[in-house]
Short mmCIF file of C-alpha atoms in Angstrom, two decimals:
data_model
loop_
_atom_site.label_atom_id
_atom_site.label_comp_id
_atom_site.label_asym_id
_atom_site.label_seq_id
_atom_site.Cartn_x
_atom_site.Cartn_y
_atom_site.Cartn_z
CA GLU A 287 1.05 -3.86 -16.07
CA ILE A 288 2.54 -0.47 -15.33
CA VAL A 289 6.00 -0.74 -13.83
CA MET A 290 6.92 1.90 -11.29
CA THR A 291 10.64 2.57 -10.83
CA GLN A 292 11.93 4.63 -7.92
CA SER A 293 15.34 6.23 -7.63
CA PRO A 294 17.60 6.20 -5.85
CA VAL A 295 17.18 2.96 -3.92
CA THR A 296 18.88 4.56 -0.92
CA LEU A 297 19.30 8.26 -0.26
CA SER A 298 21.58 9.55 2.49
CA VAL A 299 20.79 13.08 3.62
CA SER A 300 21.68 15.11 6.69
CA PRO A 301 18.95 16.45 8.97
CA GLY A 302 17.92 19.94 7.93
CA GLU A 303 18.79 19.34 4.28
CA ARG A 304 16.46 18.68 1.36
CA ALA A 305 15.64 15.27 -0.08
CA THR A 306 14.41 14.63 -3.61
CA LEU A 307 12.92 11.24 -4.44
CA SER A 308 11.94 10.19 -7.95
CA CYS A 309 9.35 7.84 -9.35
CA ARG A 310 8.94 6.88 -13.00
CA ALA A 311 6.04 5.03 -14.60
CA SER A 312 6.48 2.77 -17.61
CA GLN A 313 3.51 4.50 -19.23
CA SER A 314 1.43 7.55 -18.42
CA VAL A 315 -0.59 7.44 -15.22
CA SER A 316 -1.79 11.03 -15.59
CA SER A 317 -1.79 12.48 -12.06
CA ASN A 318 -3.00 9.26 -10.47
CA LEU A 319 0.07 8.84 -8.33
CA VAL A 320 0.39 8.54 -4.59
CA TRP A 321 3.30 8.56 -2.14
CA TYR A 322 3.43 6.58 1.11
CA GLN A 323 5.87 6.62 4.00
CA GLN A 324 6.67 3.47 5.94
CA LYS A 325 8.69 3.26 9.12
CA PRO A 326 10.07 -0.03 10.50
CA GLY A 327 7.38 -2.20 12.03
CA GLN A 328 4.61 0.15 10.95
CA ALA A 329 1.98 0.20 8.24
CA PRO A 330 2.40 2.57 5.32
CA ARG A 331 1.05 6.08 5.75
CA LEU A 332 -0.52 8.14 2.98
CA LEU A 333 1.45 11.30 2.26
CA ILE A 334 0.55 12.68 -1.16
CA TYR A 335 -2.24 11.81 -3.58
CA GLY A 336 -3.10 13.12 -7.00
CA ALA A 337 0.65 13.55 -7.45
CA SER A 338 0.70 16.81 -5.50
CA THR A 339 -2.06 17.00 -2.87
CA ARG A 340 -0.90 16.62 0.71
CA ALA A 341 -2.86 14.30 2.97
CA THR A 342 -4.62 15.86 5.94
CA GLY A 343 -2.15 16.98 8.56
CA LEU A 344 0.97 16.43 6.49
CA PRO A 345 3.57 19.12 7.12
CA ALA A 346 4.18 21.60 4.32
CA ARG A 347 7.81 20.50 4.03
CA PHE A 348 6.49 17.57 1.98
CA SER A 349 5.61 18.35 -1.62
CA GLY A 350 4.85 16.26 -4.66
CA SER A 351 5.02 17.13 -8.32
CA GLY A 352 4.86 15.62 -11.77
CA SER A 353 2.40 14.07 -14.17
CA GLY A 354 2.41 11.49 -16.89
CA THR A 355 5.46 9.32 -16.24
CA GLU A 356 7.78 11.42 -14.08
CA PHE A 357 7.10 12.27 -10.44
CA THR A 358 9.03 13.77 -7.57
CA LEU A 359 8.62 13.86 -3.82
CA ASN A 360 10.50 16.66 -2.13
CA ILE A 361 11.09 16.93 1.58
CA SER A 362 12.61 20.22 2.61
CA SER A 363 14.50 20.60 5.87
CA LEU A 364 14.52 16.93 6.88
CA GLN A 365 13.43 16.12 10.42
CA SER A 366 14.47 13.00 12.33
CA GLU A 367 11.00 11.51 11.93
CA ASP A 368 11.25 11.72 8.12
CA PHE A 369 13.85 9.00 7.80
CA ALA A 370 11.91 6.04 6.49
CA VAL A 371 11.11 4.14 3.31
CA TYR A 372 8.99 5.92 0.70
CA TYR A 373 6.87 4.20 -1.91
CA CYS A 374 5.07 5.56 -4.95
CA GLN A 375 1.99 3.82 -6.35
CA GLN A 376 -0.13 4.38 -9.44
CA TYR A 377 -3.89 4.10 -9.42
CA ASN A 378 -4.52 4.85 -13.07
CA ASN A 379 -4.67 1.21 -14.16
CA TRP A 380 -5.29 -2.24 -12.79
CA PRO A 381 -3.30 -3.87 -11.34
CA ARG A 382 -2.35 -1.17 -8.86
CA THR A 383 1.44 -1.17 -8.77
CA PHE A 384 4.04 0.16 -6.36
CA GLY A 385 7.59 1.27 -6.83
CA GLN A 386 10.25 -0.78 -5.05
CA GLY A 387 10.79 1.96 -2.50
CA THR A 388 13.46 4.51 -1.62
CA LYS A 389 15.09 4.26 1.78
CA LEU A 390 15.84 7.71 3.15
CA GLU A 391 18.60 7.38 5.70
CA ILE A 392 20.50 9.74 7.94
CA LYS A 393 23.86 10.82 6.57
CA GLU B 188 -10.85 7.75 13.68
CA VAL B 189 -10.52 5.03 11.07
CA GLN B 190 -9.46 1.70 12.52
CA LEU B 191 -8.70 -1.46 10.57
CA LEU B 192 -7.86 -4.59 12.53
CA GLU B 193 -6.65 -7.65 10.65
CA SER B 194 -6.75 -11.17 12.04
CA GLY B 195 -6.42 -14.76 10.90
CA GLY B 196 -2.76 -14.94 10.03
CA GLY B 197 -0.45 -17.70 11.19
CA LEU B 198 1.96 -20.46 10.22
CA VAL B 199 0.54 -22.90 7.70
CA GLN B 200 1.87 -25.60 5.43
CA PRO B 201 1.96 -25.23 1.66
CA GLY B 202 -1.27 -26.14 -0.06
CA VAL B 203 -3.62 -25.36 2.79
CA SER B 204 -6.20 -22.58 3.09
CA LEU B 205 -6.50 -19.61 5.39
CA ARG B 206 -9.05 -16.84 5.78
CA LEU B 207 -8.06 -13.36 6.84
CA SER B 208 -10.50 -10.88 8.34
CA CYS B 209 -10.37 -7.12 8.71
CA ALA B 210 -12.71 -5.45 11.17
CA ALA B 211 -13.36 -1.84 10.25
CA SER B 212 -14.58 1.02 12.39
CA GLY B 213 -14.60 4.81 12.46
CA PHE B 214 -16.11 5.26 8.99
CA THR B 215 -19.09 4.12 6.94
CA PHE B 216 -17.67 0.81 5.78
CA SER B 217 -20.38 0.16 3.21
CA SER B 218 -19.49 3.36 1.35
CA TYR B 219 -15.89 2.50 0.57
CA ALA B 220 -14.10 0.04 -1.66
CA MET B 221 -11.52 -1.97 0.26
CA SER B 222 -8.29 -3.73 -0.53
CA TRP B 223 -5.61 -6.13 0.62
CA VAL B 224 -1.93 -5.28 0.16
CA ARG B 225 0.91 -7.55 1.22
CA GLN B 226 4.58 -7.17 2.05
CA ALA B 227 6.98 -10.09 2.02
CA PRO B 228 9.65 -9.99 4.76
CA GLY B 229 12.15 -7.25 3.97
CA LYS B 230 10.48 -6.49 0.64
CA GLY B 231 8.24 -3.84 -0.89
CA LEU B 232 4.49 -3.49 -1.12
CA GLU B 233 2.37 -5.62 -3.45
CA TRP B 234 -1.31 -5.00 -4.15
CA VAL B 235 -3.27 -8.25 -3.81
CA SER B 236 -6.97 -7.60 -4.27
CA SER B 237 -9.72 -4.98 -4.13
CA ILE B 238 -13.49 -5.10 -3.81
CA GLY B 239 -16.23 -2.61 -4.58
CA VAL B 240 -18.70 -1.24 -2.07
CA SER B 241 -21.36 -3.87 -2.65
CA GLY B 242 -18.97 -6.74 -3.26
CA GLY B 243 -20.05 -7.09 -6.85
CA ALA B 244 -16.75 -5.98 -8.33
CA ALA B 245 -13.48 -7.65 -7.39
CA PHE B 246 -9.97 -7.34 -8.74
CA TYR B 247 -6.96 -9.57 -8.22
CA ALA B 248 -3.25 -9.55 -8.85
CA ASP B 249 -2.19 -12.19 -11.35
CA SER B 250 -0.07 -13.81 -8.63
CA VAL B 251 -3.19 -14.75 -6.62
CA LYS B 252 -5.91 -14.96 -9.25
CA GLY B 253 -7.78 -18.24 -9.01
CA ARG B 254 -6.43 -18.98 -5.52
CA PHE B 255 -7.56 -16.00 -3.43
CA SER B 256 -11.07 -14.61 -3.05
CA ILE B 257 -11.99 -11.25 -1.55
CA SER B 258 -15.38 -10.62 0.03
CA ARG B 259 -17.06 -8.31 2.50
CA ASP B 260 -19.95 -8.29 4.94
CA ASN B 261 -21.25 -4.75 5.20
CA SER B 262 -23.58 -5.73 8.05
CA LYS B 263 -20.53 -6.71 10.10
CA ASN B 264 -18.15 -4.01 8.80
CA THR B 265 -15.72 -6.75 7.90
CA LEU B 266 -13.49 -7.49 4.91
CA TYR B 267 -12.24 -10.98 4.16
CA LEU B 268 -9.54 -12.66 2.12
CA GLN B 269 -9.92 -16.37 1.50
CA MET B 270 -6.55 -17.79 0.55
CA ASN B 271 -6.41 -21.27 -0.96
CA SER B 272 -3.53 -23.39 -2.21
CA LEU B 273 -1.04 -21.30 -0.28
CA ARG B 274 2.56 -21.21 -1.46
CA ALA B 275 5.81 -20.25 0.18
CA GLU B 276 5.84 -17.07 -1.89
CA ASP B 277 2.58 -15.98 -0.24
CA THR B 278 4.48 -15.47 3.00
CA ALA B 279 3.97 -11.83 3.92
CA ILE B 280 2.33 -9.33 6.17
CA TYR B 281 -1.17 -8.79 4.81
CA TYR B 282 -2.55 -5.28 5.25
CA CYS B 283 -6.17 -4.30 4.99
CA ALA B 284 -6.51 -0.89 3.36
CA LYS B 285 -9.40 1.52 2.87
CA GLY B 286 -9.79 2.46 -0.75
CA ALA B 287 -9.37 0.74 -4.07
CA TYR B 288 -10.43 2.89 -6.97
CA ASN B 289 -7.78 5.41 -6.08
CA TYR B 290 -5.29 5.42 -3.27
CA PHE B 291 -5.26 3.58 0.05
CA ASP B 292 -5.89 6.27 2.62
CA SER B 293 -5.87 4.15 5.77
CA TRP B 294 -4.10 0.93 6.60
CA GLY B 295 -4.36 -1.66 9.34
CA LEU B 296 -1.36 -2.93 11.28
CA GLY B 297 -1.30 -6.13 9.27
CA THR B 298 -1.37 -9.84 9.99
CA LEU B 299 1.55 -12.15 9.25
CA VAL B 300 1.01 -15.21 7.10
CA THR B 301 3.87 -17.69 6.98
CA VAL B 302 3.69 -20.60 4.56
CA SER B 303 6.29 -23.21 5.38
CA SER B 304 6.61 -26.93 5.83
#
């Protein structure tokens, strides 16, 4: 099983600033990496797939990068609606595995 | 617009069975693999099971293998999860998700399953 490790667990950032979230895979997942956003009481929402492709309608302030075992989600100029929990997930191997999540909170 | 509506959750005692359903609309259900993902209270996401378009291929997390069974009825646009021998650690919100062989591009609102005596 591929273990996905996200860091940091909690990230405190001020609105308008940039947030950088990391995700590491225990073995290569190529570019088969996706990012989701989840707000309290809501289902997860697809943000980025293929490590760097934005989902339809996602603002350009969200960007993903990386391949192999190291991945990054960047959110430039944070808006109030961006504060949420973010999960990475690999779809290179079965079982599909998620990171434990990074909570992005308002500083 | 894709819509996924889960049902069938509830409070059950350990050891009993429960069947979840997911009614799909807004897309050609029979053309997409489907999955179940769960989230224990206050915890992260855990993939549970996925099924291919025809139902012939199914995949399970080790934590549910042998106890849970995924199926689909393409004529009814409905996905199912039969859960047997439920345990306290199966307590979670169960989400139906579109996709399996790659990412989950749409999610339902979830149905809560609580296993407690």
